[in-house]
PDB file of C-alpha atoms in Angstrom:
ATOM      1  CA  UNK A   1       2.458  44.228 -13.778  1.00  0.00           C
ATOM      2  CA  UNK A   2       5.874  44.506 -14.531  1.00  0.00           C
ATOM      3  CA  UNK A   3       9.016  42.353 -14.775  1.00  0.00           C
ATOM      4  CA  UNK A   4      13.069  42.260 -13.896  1.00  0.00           C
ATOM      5  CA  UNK A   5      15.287  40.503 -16.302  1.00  0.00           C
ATOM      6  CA  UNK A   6      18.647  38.737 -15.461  1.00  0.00           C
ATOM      7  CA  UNK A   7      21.860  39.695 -17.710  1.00  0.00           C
ATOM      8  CA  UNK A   8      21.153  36.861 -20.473  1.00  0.00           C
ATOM      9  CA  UNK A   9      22.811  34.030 -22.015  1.00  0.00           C
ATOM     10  CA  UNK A  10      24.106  34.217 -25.558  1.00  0.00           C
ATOM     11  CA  UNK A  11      23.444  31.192 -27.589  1.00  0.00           C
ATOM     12  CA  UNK A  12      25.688  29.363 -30.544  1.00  0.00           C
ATOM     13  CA  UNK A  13      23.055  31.020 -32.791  1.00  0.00           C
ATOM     14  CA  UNK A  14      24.057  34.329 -31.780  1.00  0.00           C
ATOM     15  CA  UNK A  15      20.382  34.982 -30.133  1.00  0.00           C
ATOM     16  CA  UNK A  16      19.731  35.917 -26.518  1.00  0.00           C
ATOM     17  CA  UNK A  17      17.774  33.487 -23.889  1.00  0.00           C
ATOM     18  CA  UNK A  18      16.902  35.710 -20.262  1.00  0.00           C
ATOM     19  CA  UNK A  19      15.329  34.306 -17.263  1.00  0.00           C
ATOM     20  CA  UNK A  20      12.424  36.973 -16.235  1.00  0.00           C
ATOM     21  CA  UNK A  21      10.339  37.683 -13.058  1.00  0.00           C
ATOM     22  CA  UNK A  22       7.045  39.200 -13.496  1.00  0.00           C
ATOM     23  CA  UNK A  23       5.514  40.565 -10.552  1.00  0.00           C
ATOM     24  CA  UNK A  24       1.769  41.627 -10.199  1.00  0.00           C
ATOM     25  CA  UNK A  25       1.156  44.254  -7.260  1.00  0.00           C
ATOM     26  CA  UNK A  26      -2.037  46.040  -6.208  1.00  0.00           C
ATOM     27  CA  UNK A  27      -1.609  49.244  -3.499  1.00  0.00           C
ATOM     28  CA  UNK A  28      -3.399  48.247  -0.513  1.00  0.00           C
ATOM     29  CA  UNK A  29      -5.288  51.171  -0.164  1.00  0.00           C
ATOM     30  CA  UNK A  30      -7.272  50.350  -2.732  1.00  0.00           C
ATOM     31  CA  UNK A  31      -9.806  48.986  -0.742  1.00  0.00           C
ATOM     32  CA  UNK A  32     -10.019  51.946   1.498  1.00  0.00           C
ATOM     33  CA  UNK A  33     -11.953  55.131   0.820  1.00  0.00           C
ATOM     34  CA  UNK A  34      -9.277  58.139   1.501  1.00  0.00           C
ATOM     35  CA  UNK A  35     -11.750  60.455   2.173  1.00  0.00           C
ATOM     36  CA  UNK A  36     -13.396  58.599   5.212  1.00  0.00           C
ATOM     37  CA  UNK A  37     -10.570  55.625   5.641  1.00  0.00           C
ATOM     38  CA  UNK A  38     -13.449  53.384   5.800  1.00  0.00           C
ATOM     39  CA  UNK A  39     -13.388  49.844   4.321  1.00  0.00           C
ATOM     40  CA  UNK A  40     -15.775  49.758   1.125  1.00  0.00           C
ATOM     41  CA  UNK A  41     -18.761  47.323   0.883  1.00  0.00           C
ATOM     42  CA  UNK A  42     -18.313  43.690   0.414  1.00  0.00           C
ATOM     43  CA  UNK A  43     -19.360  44.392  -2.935  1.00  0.00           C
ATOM     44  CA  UNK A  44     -16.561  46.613  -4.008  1.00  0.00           C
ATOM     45  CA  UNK A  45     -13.996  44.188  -1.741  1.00  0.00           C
ATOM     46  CA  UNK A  46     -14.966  41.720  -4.586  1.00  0.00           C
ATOM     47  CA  UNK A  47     -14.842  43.673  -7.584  1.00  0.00           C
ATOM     48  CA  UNK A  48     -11.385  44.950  -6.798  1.00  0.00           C
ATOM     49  CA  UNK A  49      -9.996  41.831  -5.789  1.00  0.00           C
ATOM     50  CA  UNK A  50     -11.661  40.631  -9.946  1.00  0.00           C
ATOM     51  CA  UNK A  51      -9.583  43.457 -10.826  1.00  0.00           C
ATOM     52  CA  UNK A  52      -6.416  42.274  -9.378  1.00  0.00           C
ATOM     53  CA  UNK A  53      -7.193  38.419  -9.995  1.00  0.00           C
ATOM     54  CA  UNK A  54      -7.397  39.761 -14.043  1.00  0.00           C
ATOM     55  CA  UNK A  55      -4.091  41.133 -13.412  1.00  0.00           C
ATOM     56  CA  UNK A  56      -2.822  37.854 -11.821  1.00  0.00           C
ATOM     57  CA  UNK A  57      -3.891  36.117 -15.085  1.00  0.00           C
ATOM     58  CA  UNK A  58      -2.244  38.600 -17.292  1.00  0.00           C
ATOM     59  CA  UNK A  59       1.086  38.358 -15.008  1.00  0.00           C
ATOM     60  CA  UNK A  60       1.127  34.764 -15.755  1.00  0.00           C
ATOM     61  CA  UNK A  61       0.973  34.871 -19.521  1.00  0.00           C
ATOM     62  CA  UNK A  62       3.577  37.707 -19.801  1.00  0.00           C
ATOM     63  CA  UNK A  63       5.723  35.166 -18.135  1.00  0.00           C
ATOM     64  CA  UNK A  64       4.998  32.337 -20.564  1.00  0.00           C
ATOM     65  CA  UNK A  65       5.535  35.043 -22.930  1.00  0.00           C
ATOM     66  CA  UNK A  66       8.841  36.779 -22.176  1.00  0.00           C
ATOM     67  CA  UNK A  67      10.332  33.091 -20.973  1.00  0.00           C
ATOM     68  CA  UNK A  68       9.635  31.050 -24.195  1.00  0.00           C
ATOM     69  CA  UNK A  69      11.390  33.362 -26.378  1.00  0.00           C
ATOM     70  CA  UNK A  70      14.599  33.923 -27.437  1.00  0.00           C
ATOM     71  CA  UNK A  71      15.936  37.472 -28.796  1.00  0.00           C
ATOM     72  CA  UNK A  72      18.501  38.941 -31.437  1.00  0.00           C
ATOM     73  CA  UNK A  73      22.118  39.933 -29.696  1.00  0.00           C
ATOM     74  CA  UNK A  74      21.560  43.862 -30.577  1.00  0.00           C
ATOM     75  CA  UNK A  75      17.399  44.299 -30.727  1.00  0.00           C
ATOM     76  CA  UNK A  76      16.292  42.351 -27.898  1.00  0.00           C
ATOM     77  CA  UNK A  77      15.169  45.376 -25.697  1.00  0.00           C
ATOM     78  CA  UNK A  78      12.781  46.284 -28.312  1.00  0.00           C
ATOM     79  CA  UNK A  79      11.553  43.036 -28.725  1.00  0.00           C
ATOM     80  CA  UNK A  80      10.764  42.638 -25.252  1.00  0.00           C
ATOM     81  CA  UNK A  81       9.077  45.725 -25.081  1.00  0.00           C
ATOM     82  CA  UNK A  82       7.167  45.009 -27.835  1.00  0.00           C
ATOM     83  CA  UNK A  83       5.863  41.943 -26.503  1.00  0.00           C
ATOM     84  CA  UNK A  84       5.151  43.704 -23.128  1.00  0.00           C
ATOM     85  CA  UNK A  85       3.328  46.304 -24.760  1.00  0.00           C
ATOM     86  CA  UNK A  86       1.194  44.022 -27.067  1.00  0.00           C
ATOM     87  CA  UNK A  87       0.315  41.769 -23.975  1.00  0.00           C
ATOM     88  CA  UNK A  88      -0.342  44.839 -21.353  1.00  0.00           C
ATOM     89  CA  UNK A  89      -2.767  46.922 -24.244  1.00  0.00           C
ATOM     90  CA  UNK A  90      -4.823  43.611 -24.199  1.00  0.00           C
ATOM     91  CA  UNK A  91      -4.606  43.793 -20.378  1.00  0.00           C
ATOM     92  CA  UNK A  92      -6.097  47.723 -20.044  1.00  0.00           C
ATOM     93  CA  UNK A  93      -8.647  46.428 -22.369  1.00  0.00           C
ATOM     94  CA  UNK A  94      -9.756  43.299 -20.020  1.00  0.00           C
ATOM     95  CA  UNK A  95      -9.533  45.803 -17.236  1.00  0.00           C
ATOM     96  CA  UNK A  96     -12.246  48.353 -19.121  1.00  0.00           C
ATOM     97  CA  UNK A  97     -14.540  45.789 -20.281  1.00  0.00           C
ATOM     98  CA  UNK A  98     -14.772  44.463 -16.535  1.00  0.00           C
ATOM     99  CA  UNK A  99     -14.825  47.383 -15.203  1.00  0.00           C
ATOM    100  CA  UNK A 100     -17.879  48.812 -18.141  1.00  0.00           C
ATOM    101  CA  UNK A 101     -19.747  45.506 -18.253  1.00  0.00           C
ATOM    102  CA  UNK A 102     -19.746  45.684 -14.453  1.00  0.00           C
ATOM    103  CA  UNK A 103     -20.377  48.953 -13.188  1.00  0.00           C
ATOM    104  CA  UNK A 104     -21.273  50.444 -16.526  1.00  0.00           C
ATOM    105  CA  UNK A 105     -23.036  53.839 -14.893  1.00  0.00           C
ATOM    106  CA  UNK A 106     -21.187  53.373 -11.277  1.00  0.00           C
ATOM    107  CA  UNK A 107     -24.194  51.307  -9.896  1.00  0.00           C
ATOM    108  CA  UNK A 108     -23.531  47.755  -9.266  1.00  0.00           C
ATOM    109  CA  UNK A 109     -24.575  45.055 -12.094  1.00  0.00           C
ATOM    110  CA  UNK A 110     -24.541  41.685  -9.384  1.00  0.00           C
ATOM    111  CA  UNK A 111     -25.536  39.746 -11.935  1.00  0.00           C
ATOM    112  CA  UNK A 112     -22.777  40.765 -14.467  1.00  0.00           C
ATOM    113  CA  UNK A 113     -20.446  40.828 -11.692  1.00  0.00           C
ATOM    114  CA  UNK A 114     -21.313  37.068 -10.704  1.00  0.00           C
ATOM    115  CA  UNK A 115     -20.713  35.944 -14.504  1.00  0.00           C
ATOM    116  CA  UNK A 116     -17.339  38.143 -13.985  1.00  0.00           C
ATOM    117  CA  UNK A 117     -16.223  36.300 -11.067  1.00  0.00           C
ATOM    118  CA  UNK A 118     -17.214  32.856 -12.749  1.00  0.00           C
ATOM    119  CA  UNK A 119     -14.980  34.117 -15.756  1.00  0.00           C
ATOM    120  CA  UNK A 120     -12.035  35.131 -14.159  1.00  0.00           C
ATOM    121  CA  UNK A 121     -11.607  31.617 -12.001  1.00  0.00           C
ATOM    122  CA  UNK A 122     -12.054  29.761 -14.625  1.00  0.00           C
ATOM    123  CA  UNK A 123      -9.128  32.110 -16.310  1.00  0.00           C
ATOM    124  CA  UNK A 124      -7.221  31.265 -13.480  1.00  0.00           C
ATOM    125  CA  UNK A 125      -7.979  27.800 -13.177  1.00  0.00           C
ATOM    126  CA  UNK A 126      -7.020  27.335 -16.726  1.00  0.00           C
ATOM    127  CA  UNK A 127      -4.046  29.909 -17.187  1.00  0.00           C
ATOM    128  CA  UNK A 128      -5.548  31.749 -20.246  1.00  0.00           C
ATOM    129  CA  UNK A 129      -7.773  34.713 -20.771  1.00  0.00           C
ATOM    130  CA  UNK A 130      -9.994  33.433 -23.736  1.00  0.00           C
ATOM    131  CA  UNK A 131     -13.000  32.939 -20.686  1.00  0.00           C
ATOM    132  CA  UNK A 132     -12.666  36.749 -20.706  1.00  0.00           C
ATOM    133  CA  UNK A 133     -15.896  37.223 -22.653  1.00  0.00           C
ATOM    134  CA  UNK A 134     -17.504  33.944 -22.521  1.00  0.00           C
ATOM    135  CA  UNK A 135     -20.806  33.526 -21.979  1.00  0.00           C
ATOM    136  CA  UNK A 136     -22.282  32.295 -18.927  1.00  0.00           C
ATOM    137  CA  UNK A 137     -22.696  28.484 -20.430  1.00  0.00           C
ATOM    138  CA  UNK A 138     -19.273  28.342 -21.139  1.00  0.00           C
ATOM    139  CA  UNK A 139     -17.895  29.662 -17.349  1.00  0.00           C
ATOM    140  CA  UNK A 140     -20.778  27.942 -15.592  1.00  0.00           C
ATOM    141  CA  UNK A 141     -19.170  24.826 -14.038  1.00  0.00           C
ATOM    142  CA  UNK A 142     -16.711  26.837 -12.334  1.00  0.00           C
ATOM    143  CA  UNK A 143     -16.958  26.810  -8.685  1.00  0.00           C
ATOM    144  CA  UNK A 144     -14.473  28.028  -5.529  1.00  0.00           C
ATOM    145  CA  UNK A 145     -12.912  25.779  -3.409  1.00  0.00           C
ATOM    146  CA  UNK A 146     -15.936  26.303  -0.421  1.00  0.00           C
ATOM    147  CA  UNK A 147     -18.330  25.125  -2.923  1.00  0.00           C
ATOM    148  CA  UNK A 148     -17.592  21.696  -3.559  1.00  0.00           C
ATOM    149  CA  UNK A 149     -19.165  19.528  -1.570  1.00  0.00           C
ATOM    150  CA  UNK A 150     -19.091  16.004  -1.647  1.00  0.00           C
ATOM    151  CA  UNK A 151     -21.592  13.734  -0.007  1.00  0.00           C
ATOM    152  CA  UNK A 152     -20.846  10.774   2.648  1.00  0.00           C
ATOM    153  CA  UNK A 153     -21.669   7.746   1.555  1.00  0.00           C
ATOM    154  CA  UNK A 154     -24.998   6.546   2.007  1.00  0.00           C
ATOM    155  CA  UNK A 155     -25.975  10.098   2.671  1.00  0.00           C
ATOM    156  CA  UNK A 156     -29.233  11.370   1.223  1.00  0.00           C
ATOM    157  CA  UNK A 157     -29.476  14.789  -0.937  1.00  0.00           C
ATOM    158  CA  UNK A 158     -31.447  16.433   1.227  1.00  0.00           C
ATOM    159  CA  UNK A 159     -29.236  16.364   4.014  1.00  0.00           C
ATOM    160  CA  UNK A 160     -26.440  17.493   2.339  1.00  0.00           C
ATOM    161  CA  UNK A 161     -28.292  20.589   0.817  1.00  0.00           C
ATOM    162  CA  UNK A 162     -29.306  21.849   4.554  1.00  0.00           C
ATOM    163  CA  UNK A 163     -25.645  21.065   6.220  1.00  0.00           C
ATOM    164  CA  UNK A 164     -23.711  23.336   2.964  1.00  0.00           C
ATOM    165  CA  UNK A 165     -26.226  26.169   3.108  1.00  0.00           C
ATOM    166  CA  UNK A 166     -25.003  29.567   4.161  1.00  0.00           C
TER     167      UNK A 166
END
């Protein structure tokens, strides 16, 4: 995650206004093993993508961050920094939880991953990380875009259960 700034505008107040771009970027080969450049499992295609979907969410609130503020004329690159810093230690620490509640020994936890993936949309849906460490009752009605289904009218349940199955 990281961020450009544009020159500033002074205000009658004497404080500082900037227009910022944050940008959140992931190296593809991430999702390659070098040692083989094979494509990892389904499985880890998932988890990484969590890791850069957490990422996403963090990018978004260092926006609403840096943008909403307003800085003094001769400290402001310490107060940005600050506030980068502040936001980006409570990103790491998102990043290890995931990453310990998840794969806490290197094998795969599906079911923690699952309540992972239900956390992080609803982050994303909501454009906030306090689903972060929810528990599952609180993330539960979250569901992706393929699982909505809707049924015709006059249809029966039944039917609809058999023609949305995988």
């Amino acid at each position: 995650i990281y961020f450009v700034a544009d020159s500033g505008k002074q205000k009658e107040n004497g404080r500082v206004t900037f227009k910022f771009s944050v940008k959140c970027a992931f190296q593809s080969r991430a999702f390659v093993r070098e040692s083989t450049k094979q494509e990892h499992s389904n499985y880890v295609l998932i988890h990484e993508q969590d890791h850069y979907d957490i990422a996403l969410t963090y990018a978004s609130m260092l926006q609403n961050v840096l943008s909403t503020g307003d800085y003094s004329g001769d400290k402001y690159s310490e107060e940005i920094d600050k506030r980068y810093d502040d936001l980006m230690k409570t990103y790491y620490k998102t990043q290890e939880d995931y990453d310990h509640e998840v794969n806490p020994d290197g094998t795969e936890d599906k079911p923690k991953q699952y309540l992972w993936d239900m956390r992080i949309r609803k982050c994303l849906q909501n454009n906030t990380t306090q689903y972060f460490s929810s528990p599952e009752i609180a993330v539960q009605d979250v569901r992706a875009p393929w699982q909505v289904v809707k049924r015709l009218p006059g249809g029966k349940v039944l039917p609809v259960v058999v023609r949305t199955r995988p």
